[in-house]
């Protein structure tokens, strides 16, 4: 086999089969995938399924804390968790650029396999297309996921109620700033690492600890501010945050100040927002903090009745301002 | 909103929301999608699910008989049908190139919505990324699909048995030749049209008519020859085809002769291969022919015991040759 990806690898013939056997089937192997049929067959319990999809085009494809492969698993796993589902099955669709080093593809695929295994999901179906040089940038990965929602679990962006407490599981903006610093070649000495992680364990802990858990969301593109605007609109409520309580890593803050960015608008790939009945805020905080990725979890605000769709920020210096959705594109290809 | 896609449309903020509302949510609207949450929630019966994924990078994105949107629906619907599943839910992941005309995106999305509706599937989750000019070619679409397999239905590429009959539902190579002719700007007068179509109805008819239906596959990339090689290997059998019985459209044959291509290696996007117990070949043929897309269905060969993994072609002129997998790439970005 050649050492770079050729158009031939996407043609569906012998070279495609060799690539599948050598790279994908070897790393992802599981009973549902191994038949390499047109679709995988799995057994599901009766009830509700959560279904999600996400395409990853992050640039660079390898970054401190992960690569596009691990990110593609974490992103879809976390989307399923945010509806209260136990993630079970993923699909993986690759678009490869002709000339991609095979060793780089294998590094990405190995990270995907490791992330899937750690998250307890099986990659049961896949597809690979190859496009000519200059028709894509190295590798794009789509993952779609299916999970199972236990009876009685009802979580969604529309369920925030006035009086609820708003929590985040850790510091904001780590992934966004890490990618930006890599890309800009800033040569910063700051210890920046993406927070990319699977949050199925933390989500399960929250569900078990809080019968009054109303909303779970992961604040990816658009950051905390945009995601909270979506929740406020979807639930028909206002949200109020206390700036001083929102955890932001010192290094992230430093880079943001240097570049004029706001960490509340930067992507996170391993953080949860939870909105819970007020009396369950301590239990939710405890559930987050007992998880390895939740050490800096905090209660950051509350749900108000009106005005619907608005997010207010009580600033650290005693002011109060509207926190709008992201407008403009500070960071293309962040995930 | 601007008339072309901007990086901003992929940032997850206000422009992304406007694009989702104006284009995706409007065309795809259904209860599971409309919540626009991190994942869709659907009710599934207990039992086996079929899960599949396919990414589409076809060039050109609009062609006689469809566009990349309708193709992306048909491809995944047909993959689910090939495991005997009733396709129910699709996800759609878009990679858009900055500068893509919005009208073209809307044409693609409208075709997807129409194809999904006709196939009885709901597009329940989606994702859009935008990459800079020259980092992708116009639009790539991933679809993943989930379907439900009725109890007792057991169909797969590993189930061909010696003595079984091999059928195809129509002429070979139409999609591949149509794309090639478009791309090469051949200026042919030949009436070439892609066969892109959803085959859920035909598959359901075959399942109902033939308890001895062992294999269903759609011969896409790599064509009939490659797909039959996969089945022969997976089932541990040999296959024998009679060249004179394989339907090929006269115009497709003409273009293939002109360009030195073999229609048995060209992609189809609306055809089924069925392998059935010998005594059920007439029932399978009748089930195919009673479908609007199956008028030229034919019995084209049979399953032999050995040598495992081989496909033989009894040629029209009385010879016999091995029909190998596709090697090399005659047609990049065919689907």
XYZ file of C-alpha atoms in Angstrom:
670
model
C 0.000 0.000 0.000
C 1.235 3.491 -0.812
C 2.213 5.856 1.951
C -0.273 8.576 1.037
C -3.976 8.549 0.239
C -4.741 8.173 -3.481
C -8.005 8.768 -5.329
C -8.087 5.011 -5.761
C -8.636 4.576 -2.007
C -12.063 6.130 -2.408
C -13.196 4.262 -5.514
C -14.841 1.371 -3.724
C -12.585 -1.251 -5.318
C -9.508 -3.163 -4.207
C -7.590 -0.180 -2.805
C -10.640 0.880 -0.773
C -10.945 -2.595 0.669
C -7.282 -2.674 1.600
C -7.572 0.707 3.332
C -10.654 -0.429 5.233
C -8.961 -3.646 6.352
C -5.623 -2.063 7.210
C -6.869 1.037 9.009
C -10.581 1.261 9.803
C -11.617 -2.353 10.441
C -8.460 -3.013 12.431
C -8.875 -0.090 14.828
C -12.678 -0.001 15.084
C -13.342 -3.781 15.100
C -16.617 -4.869 16.733
C -19.236 -7.487 15.796
C -21.677 -5.026 14.184
C -18.977 -3.364 12.051
C -17.030 -6.454 11.107
C -19.636 -7.773 8.661
C -18.793 -4.707 6.492
C -22.285 -4.900 5.038
C -24.313 -1.941 3.708
C -25.631 -1.248 7.219
C -24.825 -2.503 10.720
C -27.441 -4.425 12.698
C -27.713 -3.891 16.458
C -30.214 -4.865 19.151
C -31.993 -1.996 20.906
C -34.359 -1.954 23.850
C -37.823 -0.521 23.247
C -38.227 3.144 24.029
C -36.732 6.436 23.050
C -33.599 6.832 20.979
C -31.465 9.950 20.802
C -29.964 10.604 17.355
C -27.343 13.227 16.578
C -24.744 14.199 13.991
C -21.748 16.492 13.788
C -19.119 17.096 11.129
C -15.589 18.037 12.169
C -13.339 20.264 10.059
C -11.000 21.502 12.790
C -7.725 23.081 11.647
C -5.106 21.980 12.651
C -6.212 18.364 12.805
C -3.797 17.549 15.642
C -3.707 19.875 18.672
C -2.719 19.773 22.344
C -5.267 17.557 24.052
C -6.428 15.552 21.051
C -6.956 15.393 17.330
C -9.876 15.543 14.903
C -10.574 11.848 15.560
C -10.969 12.015 19.329
C -12.854 15.313 18.951
C -15.282 13.703 16.485
C -16.120 10.995 19.022
C -16.397 13.332 22.006
C -18.584 15.819 20.131
C -21.292 13.366 19.172
C -21.119 11.403 22.431
C -21.681 14.657 24.330
C -24.591 15.681 22.098
C -26.326 12.396 22.936
C -25.607 12.833 26.658
C -27.300 16.237 26.519
C -30.655 14.571 25.890
C -30.065 12.199 28.787
C -29.174 9.284 26.536
C -26.634 6.556 27.080
C -24.513 6.730 23.892
C -24.178 3.308 22.277
C -23.403 3.450 18.561
C -21.514 5.819 16.280
C -21.036 6.025 12.531
C -17.957 7.598 10.973
C -17.814 9.251 7.553
C -14.426 10.399 6.249
C -13.585 12.837 3.469
C -9.870 12.499 2.726
C -7.754 14.756 0.547
C -5.570 13.014 -1.989
C -2.004 13.077 -0.680
C -2.904 12.795 3.024
C -0.121 10.848 4.730
C -1.406 7.422 5.682
C 0.419 7.636 9.017
C -1.536 10.773 9.875
C -4.826 9.095 9.000
C -3.895 6.154 11.169
C -3.051 8.466 14.092
C -6.502 10.049 13.763
C -8.285 6.702 13.476
C -6.409 5.261 16.461
C -7.451 8.267 18.567
C -11.065 7.787 17.444
C -10.980 4.137 18.419
C -9.481 4.914 21.814
C -12.015 7.690 22.470
C -14.906 5.438 21.432
C -13.721 2.640 23.668
C -13.335 5.004 26.619
C -16.839 6.370 26.028
C -18.386 2.914 25.780
C -19.595 3.359 22.206
C -19.019 1.118 19.181
C -18.283 2.578 15.750
C -20.635 0.317 13.813
C -20.638 1.807 10.301
C -18.275 3.895 8.231
C -17.656 5.400 4.838
C -14.602 6.879 3.132
C -14.481 9.256 0.218
C -11.329 10.676 -1.363
C -11.295 13.987 -3.243
C -8.482 15.475 -5.308
C -5.766 17.750 -3.946
C -7.172 21.154 -3.122
C -10.790 19.891 -3.039
C -10.740 19.371 0.754
C -8.256 20.210 3.509
C -6.585 16.981 4.728
C -9.496 15.235 6.480
C -13.074 15.995 7.481
C -14.947 13.552 9.730
C -18.667 13.205 10.286
C -19.903 11.213 13.236
C -23.548 10.371 13.816
C -24.626 8.731 17.034
C -27.497 6.774 18.501
C -28.182 6.413 22.213
C -30.914 5.059 24.427
C -32.877 7.216 26.870
C -34.007 5.508 30.064
C -37.716 5.699 30.924
C -38.574 8.803 32.913
C -35.558 10.855 31.803
C -36.762 14.131 30.254
C -34.002 16.614 29.499
C -33.976 19.280 26.826
C -33.168 22.873 25.989
C -36.850 23.809 26.347
C -37.158 22.728 29.979
C -35.518 25.552 31.968
C -37.959 26.939 34.569
C -37.876 30.252 36.489
C -35.971 29.766 39.726
C -33.695 27.020 38.345
C -29.959 27.234 38.987
C -27.432 27.379 36.115
C -24.158 25.443 36.470
C -21.107 24.826 34.320
C -18.778 21.891 34.812
C -15.513 23.774 34.395
C -13.529 26.601 32.819
C -14.728 28.254 29.633
C -12.949 28.690 26.291
C -10.094 26.179 26.600
C -10.694 24.432 23.269
C -11.235 27.636 21.290
C -8.129 29.358 22.593
C -5.975 26.248 22.136
C -6.940 25.902 18.468
C -6.472 29.601 17.854
C -3.016 29.617 19.431
C -1.962 26.601 17.356
C -3.182 28.094 14.146
C -1.805 31.542 14.636
C 1.576 30.088 15.555
C 1.513 32.479 18.447
C 4.481 30.825 20.104
C 2.828 31.405 23.453
C 4.340 29.844 26.509
C 0.858 29.534 28.002
C -0.021 25.941 28.919
C -3.060 25.700 26.640
C -4.750 22.314 26.198
C -8.111 21.524 24.598
C -10.708 20.287 27.064
C -12.010 17.738 24.512
C -13.499 14.875 26.547
C -16.476 12.518 26.674
C -18.961 13.507 29.343
C -21.152 10.397 29.474
C -19.988 9.609 33.011
C -20.642 13.106 34.301
C -24.041 13.249 32.585
C -25.040 9.883 34.057
C -23.951 11.078 37.497
C -26.058 14.238 37.158
C -29.105 12.281 36.027
C -28.772 9.905 38.959
C -28.221 12.696 41.485
C -30.850 15.194 40.280
C -34.436 14.209 39.505
C -34.904 17.935 38.890
C -32.281 18.103 36.117
C -33.990 20.072 33.344
C -31.346 21.021 30.783
C -27.942 19.659 29.761
C -26.018 21.270 26.903
C -22.406 21.362 25.820
C -21.299 24.878 24.922
C -19.320 24.207 21.721
C -19.322 26.641 18.756
C -20.499 30.048 19.890
C -19.498 29.265 23.471
C -21.392 29.627 26.727
C -23.075 32.884 25.705
C -24.585 31.542 22.490
C -25.696 28.239 24.025
C -27.426 30.027 26.908
C -29.194 32.298 24.414
C -30.495 29.194 22.647
C -31.745 27.727 25.924
C -33.380 31.008 26.966
C -35.198 31.221 23.622
C -36.199 27.570 23.594
C -37.511 27.621 27.180
C -39.113 31.076 26.913
C -37.215 32.356 29.959
C -34.419 34.808 30.795
C -31.107 33.805 32.311
C -28.931 35.800 34.670
C -25.233 35.049 35.189
C -22.772 36.319 37.762
C -19.533 36.976 35.881
C -17.314 36.509 38.908
C -18.525 32.925 39.361
C -17.811 31.755 35.798
C -14.590 29.719 35.818
C -12.006 30.785 33.237
C -8.473 29.457 33.261
C -5.827 32.127 33.887
C -3.865 31.222 30.746
C -7.056 31.330 28.644
C -7.952 34.689 30.129
C -4.491 36.015 29.372
C -4.615 35.012 25.705
C -8.150 36.370 25.384
C -7.086 39.749 26.776
C -4.094 39.813 24.449
C -6.231 39.130 21.389
C -9.419 40.906 22.352
C -11.503 37.735 22.583
C -14.230 36.909 25.094
C -13.944 33.413 26.622
C -17.736 33.268 26.964
C -17.973 33.082 23.151
C -15.235 30.485 22.620
C -15.848 26.802 21.993
C -15.615 24.148 24.682
C -15.490 20.445 23.847
C -15.578 18.861 27.279
C -17.906 20.983 29.400
C -21.539 20.725 30.400
C -24.067 23.387 31.208
C -26.679 22.022 33.622
C -29.894 23.761 34.611
C -31.561 22.210 37.649
C -34.317 22.916 40.147
C -32.903 25.426 42.647
C -32.945 23.050 45.613
C -30.885 20.529 43.678
C -28.017 22.864 42.825
C -25.815 21.474 45.626
C -26.406 17.880 44.475
C -25.654 18.828 40.868
C -22.482 20.646 41.878
C -21.379 17.641 43.906
C -22.095 15.273 40.977
C -20.029 17.444 38.619
C -17.136 17.867 41.035
C -16.938 14.152 41.761
C -16.087 13.626 38.084
C -12.451 13.901 36.933
C -13.345 16.682 34.478
C -15.569 18.626 36.879
C -13.171 19.902 39.518
C -13.906 23.546 38.690
C -17.681 23.157 38.396
C -19.654 26.157 39.644
C -23.131 27.603 40.024
C -22.978 30.621 37.696
C -26.511 32.006 37.633
C -30.257 31.478 37.680
C -33.334 31.337 35.469
C -35.691 34.343 35.476
C -39.225 34.517 34.189
C -38.703 37.371 31.711
C -37.801 38.864 29.293
C -37.994 35.601 27.323
C -34.911 34.754 25.309
C -32.540 37.178 27.045
C -29.301 36.419 28.897
C -28.024 38.967 31.417
C -24.542 39.190 32.842
C -23.913 40.787 36.244
C -20.374 41.946 35.618
C -17.508 41.558 38.052
C -17.355 45.340 38.477
C -21.000 45.621 39.498
C -22.677 46.405 36.176
C -25.293 44.471 34.255
C -25.269 43.894 30.519
C -27.009 41.818 27.896
C -25.039 38.780 26.729
C -26.069 38.318 23.104
C -25.480 35.441 20.701
C -22.212 35.285 18.845
C -22.181 37.593 15.832
C -19.359 37.385 13.336
C -16.795 34.612 13.093
C -13.804 34.984 15.381
C -12.455 31.502 14.738
C -13.332 29.499 11.627
C -12.866 25.702 11.698
C -12.733 25.450 15.457
C -14.352 21.987 15.512
C -28.860 37.488 4.719
C -26.118 37.529 2.126
C -26.516 35.671 -1.123
C -23.499 33.434 -0.672
C -22.277 31.281 2.194
C -19.884 33.079 4.548
C -17.595 31.644 7.214
C -19.961 33.253 9.686
C -22.708 30.790 8.680
C -20.658 27.992 10.254
C -19.667 29.746 13.478
C -22.639 28.607 15.539
C -23.850 32.146 16.278
C -26.527 34.382 14.853
C -25.745 33.806 11.160
C -25.772 30.025 11.704
C -29.171 30.265 13.355
C -30.556 32.346 10.522
C -29.266 29.846 7.954
C -30.774 26.949 9.890
C -34.140 28.685 10.174
C -34.239 29.958 6.605
C -33.015 26.843 4.810
C -32.688 23.654 6.852
C -35.487 23.894 9.423
C -37.906 25.196 6.810
C -37.365 22.373 4.325
C -36.773 19.498 6.734
C -39.324 20.431 9.432
C -40.588 17.546 11.580
C -41.310 17.217 15.307
C -38.001 15.518 16.200
C -35.898 18.080 14.303
C -37.837 21.186 15.234
C -36.614 21.273 18.834
C -33.128 22.021 17.400
C -31.616 20.471 20.506
C -28.233 18.706 20.698
C -29.860 15.433 19.658
C -33.270 14.378 18.342
C -35.476 12.068 20.387
C -37.601 9.431 18.626
C -39.653 6.438 19.721
C -38.458 3.055 18.468
C -39.981 -0.392 18.751
C -37.893 -3.044 20.506
C -35.736 -5.171 18.276
C -33.015 -4.768 15.735
C -31.923 -1.467 14.277
C -29.988 -1.019 11.053
C -27.477 1.859 11.153
C -25.585 3.187 8.156
C -23.632 6.217 6.936
C -22.443 7.597 3.627
C -20.704 10.822 2.649
C -21.406 12.351 -0.754
C -18.823 14.373 -2.684
C -20.240 13.939 -6.207
C -18.960 16.357 -8.861
C -20.922 18.043 -10.414
C -23.387 18.519 -7.580
C -26.353 18.859 -9.963
C -26.756 16.249 -12.723
C -29.500 14.785 -14.927
C -31.750 12.797 -12.626
C -30.939 14.515 -9.336
C -28.427 16.419 -7.276
C -26.122 15.729 -4.332
C -29.073 16.244 -1.957
C -31.429 13.654 -3.413
C -28.463 11.302 -3.931
C -27.478 11.646 -0.248
C -30.967 10.557 0.816
C -31.264 7.705 -1.680
C -27.816 6.328 -0.867
C -28.394 5.900 2.844
C -32.028 4.820 2.486
C -30.890 2.075 0.112
C -28.102 0.944 2.439
C -30.679 0.453 5.208
C -33.012 -1.422 2.834
C -30.186 -3.829 2.021
C -30.305 -5.204 5.556
C -34.069 -5.614 5.290
C -34.782 -2.541 7.413
C -37.578 -0.042 7.076
C -35.686 3.293 6.922
C -37.100 5.782 9.436
C -34.624 8.487 10.439
C -31.749 10.299 8.734
C -29.166 12.789 9.928
C -27.578 15.313 7.569
C -24.105 16.830 7.979
C -23.051 19.565 5.558
C -19.592 20.915 4.765
C -20.038 24.125 2.772
C -17.348 26.074 0.933
C -17.291 29.797 1.599
C -18.808 31.527 -1.429
C -21.342 28.788 -2.248
C -24.418 30.489 -3.719
C -27.258 30.294 -1.239
C -29.711 29.536 -4.054
C -27.692 26.448 -4.963
C -27.665 25.265 -1.346
C -31.405 25.745 -1.189
C -31.895 23.735 -4.393
C -29.887 20.876 -2.853
C -31.745 21.041 0.468
C -35.145 21.142 -1.253
C -34.230 18.019 -3.234
C -33.144 16.298 -0.010
C -36.405 17.160 1.671
C -38.429 15.912 -1.288
C -36.419 12.678 -1.503
C -36.772 12.082 2.243
C -40.504 12.654 2.130
C -40.896 10.277 -0.815
C -38.853 7.628 1.000
C -40.869 7.975 4.208
C -37.890 9.076 6.321
C -37.545 12.119 8.583
C -34.312 14.132 8.705
C -34.164 14.459 12.487
C -30.727 15.982 13.123
C -28.289 18.111 11.185
C -25.038 20.007 11.336
C -23.406 22.634 9.126
C -19.758 23.561 8.898
C -18.275 26.208 6.615
C -14.661 26.093 5.432
C -12.735 28.759 3.546
C -12.548 29.030 -0.233
C -10.436 26.252 -1.666
C -10.700 24.107 1.489
C -13.651 22.091 0.126
C -15.380 21.899 -3.249
C -18.825 23.573 -2.989
C -20.704 21.135 -0.754
C -20.172 17.706 0.789
C -23.078 15.955 2.533
C -22.983 13.121 5.027
C -26.175 11.226 5.759
C -26.470 8.615 8.473
C -29.610 6.544 8.788
C -31.446 4.371 11.256
C -34.086 1.830 10.326
C -36.032 -0.934 12.015
C -35.777 -4.595 11.004
C -38.941 -6.659 11.386
C -38.668 -9.888 13.421
C -37.641 -12.848 11.294
C -36.008 -10.815 8.522
C -32.406 -11.987 8.049
C -30.652 -10.505 5.038
C -26.945 -9.902 4.602
C -23.987 -10.199 2.288
C -22.863 -13.366 4.079
C -26.037 -15.351 3.354
C -25.679 -16.436 -0.300
C -25.988 -20.225 -0.594
C -24.955 -22.572 -3.445
C -27.858 -22.959 -5.864
C -29.298 -19.501 -5.172
C -30.293 -17.290 -8.104
C -28.730 -13.843 -8.650
C -30.964 -11.011 -9.884
C -30.525 -7.312 -10.650
C -33.397 -4.845 -10.703
C -32.387 -2.983 -13.860
C -29.687 -1.698 -16.196
C -26.120 -1.273 -14.980
C -23.897 1.816 -15.003
C -26.435 4.610 -15.580
C -25.307 6.821 -12.692
C -21.597 6.415 -13.357
C -21.842 7.192 -17.060
C -24.139 10.163 -16.477
C -21.727 11.800 -14.033
C -18.770 11.108 -16.277
C -20.473 12.608 -19.305
C -21.426 15.726 -17.342
C -17.964 16.224 -15.996
C -16.105 15.588 -19.204
C -18.420 18.019 -21.011
C -18.659 15.336 -23.652
C -21.523 17.070 -25.413
C -23.051 13.673 -26.096
C -26.524 13.516 -27.513
C -27.062 10.280 -25.615
C -30.086 10.473 -23.268
C -28.129 9.775 -20.077
C -29.924 10.101 -16.731
C -28.768 8.961 -13.288
C -30.831 6.112 -11.863
C -30.652 7.675 -8.351
C -33.794 6.485 -6.529
C -34.984 5.183 -3.174
C -35.622 1.446 -3.239
C -37.502 1.008 0.040
C -40.664 0.002 -1.819
C -38.933 -2.543 -3.998
C -37.029 -3.992 -1.027
C -40.230 -4.307 1.003
C -41.905 -6.032 -1.941
C -39.038 -8.527 -2.242
C -39.074 -9.271 1.480
C -42.828 -9.894 1.391
C -42.666 -12.072 -1.729
C -39.563 -14.151 -0.926
C -39.051 -15.875 2.430
C -35.895 -17.253 0.802
C -34.394 -13.794 0.140
C -30.781 -14.114 1.325
C -28.891 -11.046 0.076
C -29.811 -7.500 -0.978
C -27.107 -5.044 -2.000
C -26.998 -1.863 -4.034
C -24.090 -1.885 -6.469
C -22.788 1.682 -6.033
C -19.053 2.546 -6.179
C -17.160 -0.257 -7.889
C -20.331 -1.385 -9.664
C -21.919 -4.812 -10.018
C -18.588 -6.615 -10.371
C -17.083 -5.265 -7.147
C -20.251 -5.733 -5.098
C -20.604 -9.349 -6.241
C -16.962 -9.983 -5.310
C -17.737 -8.676 -1.810
C -20.755 -10.969 -1.518
C -18.819 -13.989 -2.805
C -16.061 -13.372 -0.255
C -18.460 -12.684 2.602
C -20.580 -15.775 1.912
C -17.643 -18.056 1.056
C -19.150 -19.010 -2.309
C -18.501 -18.434 -6.017
C -20.882 -16.606 -8.323
C -21.472 -17.218 -12.021
C -23.066 -14.614 -14.300
C -24.361 -14.879 -17.845
C -23.220 -11.695 -19.612
C -26.037 -11.758 -22.156
C -28.661 -11.533 -19.407
C -27.220 -8.451 -17.645
C -29.301 -5.409 -18.617
C -27.270 -2.443 -19.888
C -28.906 0.554 -21.508
C -27.942 1.063 -25.171
C -26.815 4.656 -24.591
C -24.719 3.603 -21.581
C -23.164 0.809 -23.616
C -22.366 3.240 -26.410
C -20.579 5.707 -24.154
C -18.729 2.871 -22.418
C -17.464 1.522 -25.745
C -16.418 5.015 -26.814
C -14.421 5.565 -23.621
C -13.188 2.064 -22.937
C -15.214 1.635 -19.732
C -16.985 -1.474 -18.486
C -20.574 -0.868 -17.260
C -20.170 -3.710 -14.766
C -17.674 -1.537 -12.824
C -19.691 1.697 -12.923
C -21.776 3.026 -10.042
C -25.530 2.585 -9.776
C -27.621 4.568 -7.318
C -31.061 3.058 -7.811
C -30.545 -0.648 -8.404
C -30.700 -3.732 -6.228
C -28.878 -7.023 -6.435
C -30.990 -9.805 -4.901
C -29.809 -13.340 -4.183
C -32.657 -15.756 -3.463
C -33.316 -19.465 -3.084
C -33.496 -20.885 -6.628
C -37.190 -21.782 -6.476
C -38.062 -18.213 -5.523
C -36.362 -16.537 -8.480
C -39.665 -16.129 -10.377
C -41.340 -14.521 -7.336
C -38.362 -12.172 -6.843
C -38.352 -11.215 -10.521
C -42.071 -10.502 -10.363
C -41.628 -8.383 -7.206
C -38.890 -6.322 -8.859
C -40.783 -5.868 -12.132
C -43.949 -4.763 -10.379
C -41.993 -1.756 -9.040
C -41.722 1.399 -11.170
C -37.904 1.195 -11.156
C -37.723 -2.557 -11.832
C -39.053 -2.912 -15.378
C -35.767 -4.315 -16.669
C -35.116 -6.673 -13.750
C -33.449 -9.946 -14.736
C -32.023 -13.188 -13.402
C -28.332 -12.841 -14.284
C -26.636 -15.837 -12.687
C -26.326 -18.304 -9.850
C -24.358 -19.135 -6.730
C -21.761 -21.953 -6.912
C -20.093 -23.772 -4.061
C -16.488 -22.993 -5.041
C -13.967 -21.475 -5.486
C -14.920 -19.221 -2.575
C -14.729 -15.508 -3.292
C -14.639 -15.776 -7.083
C -17.058 -14.282 -9.626
C -17.170 -15.846 -13.117
C -18.652 -14.287 -16.219
C -19.931 -16.470 -19.051
C -19.347 -14.002 -21.872
C -21.809 -13.276 -24.641
C -19.466 -14.864 -27.162
C -19.258 -18.181 -25.305
C -16.116 -17.680 -23.197
C -15.686 -17.675 -19.443
C -13.590 -15.195 -17.478
C -12.959 -14.087 -13.954
C -14.714 -10.853 -12.982
C -12.397 -9.245 -10.440
C -12.924 -6.306 -8.086
C -12.401 -2.819 -9.412
C -8.716 -1.863 -9.493
C -7.731 1.726 -10.183
C -10.043 4.728 -10.187
C -11.872 5.353 -13.438
C -14.175 8.008 -12.013
C -13.320 9.973 -8.865
C -16.149 11.675 -6.952
C -18.918 9.635 -8.524
C -21.105 9.747 -5.403
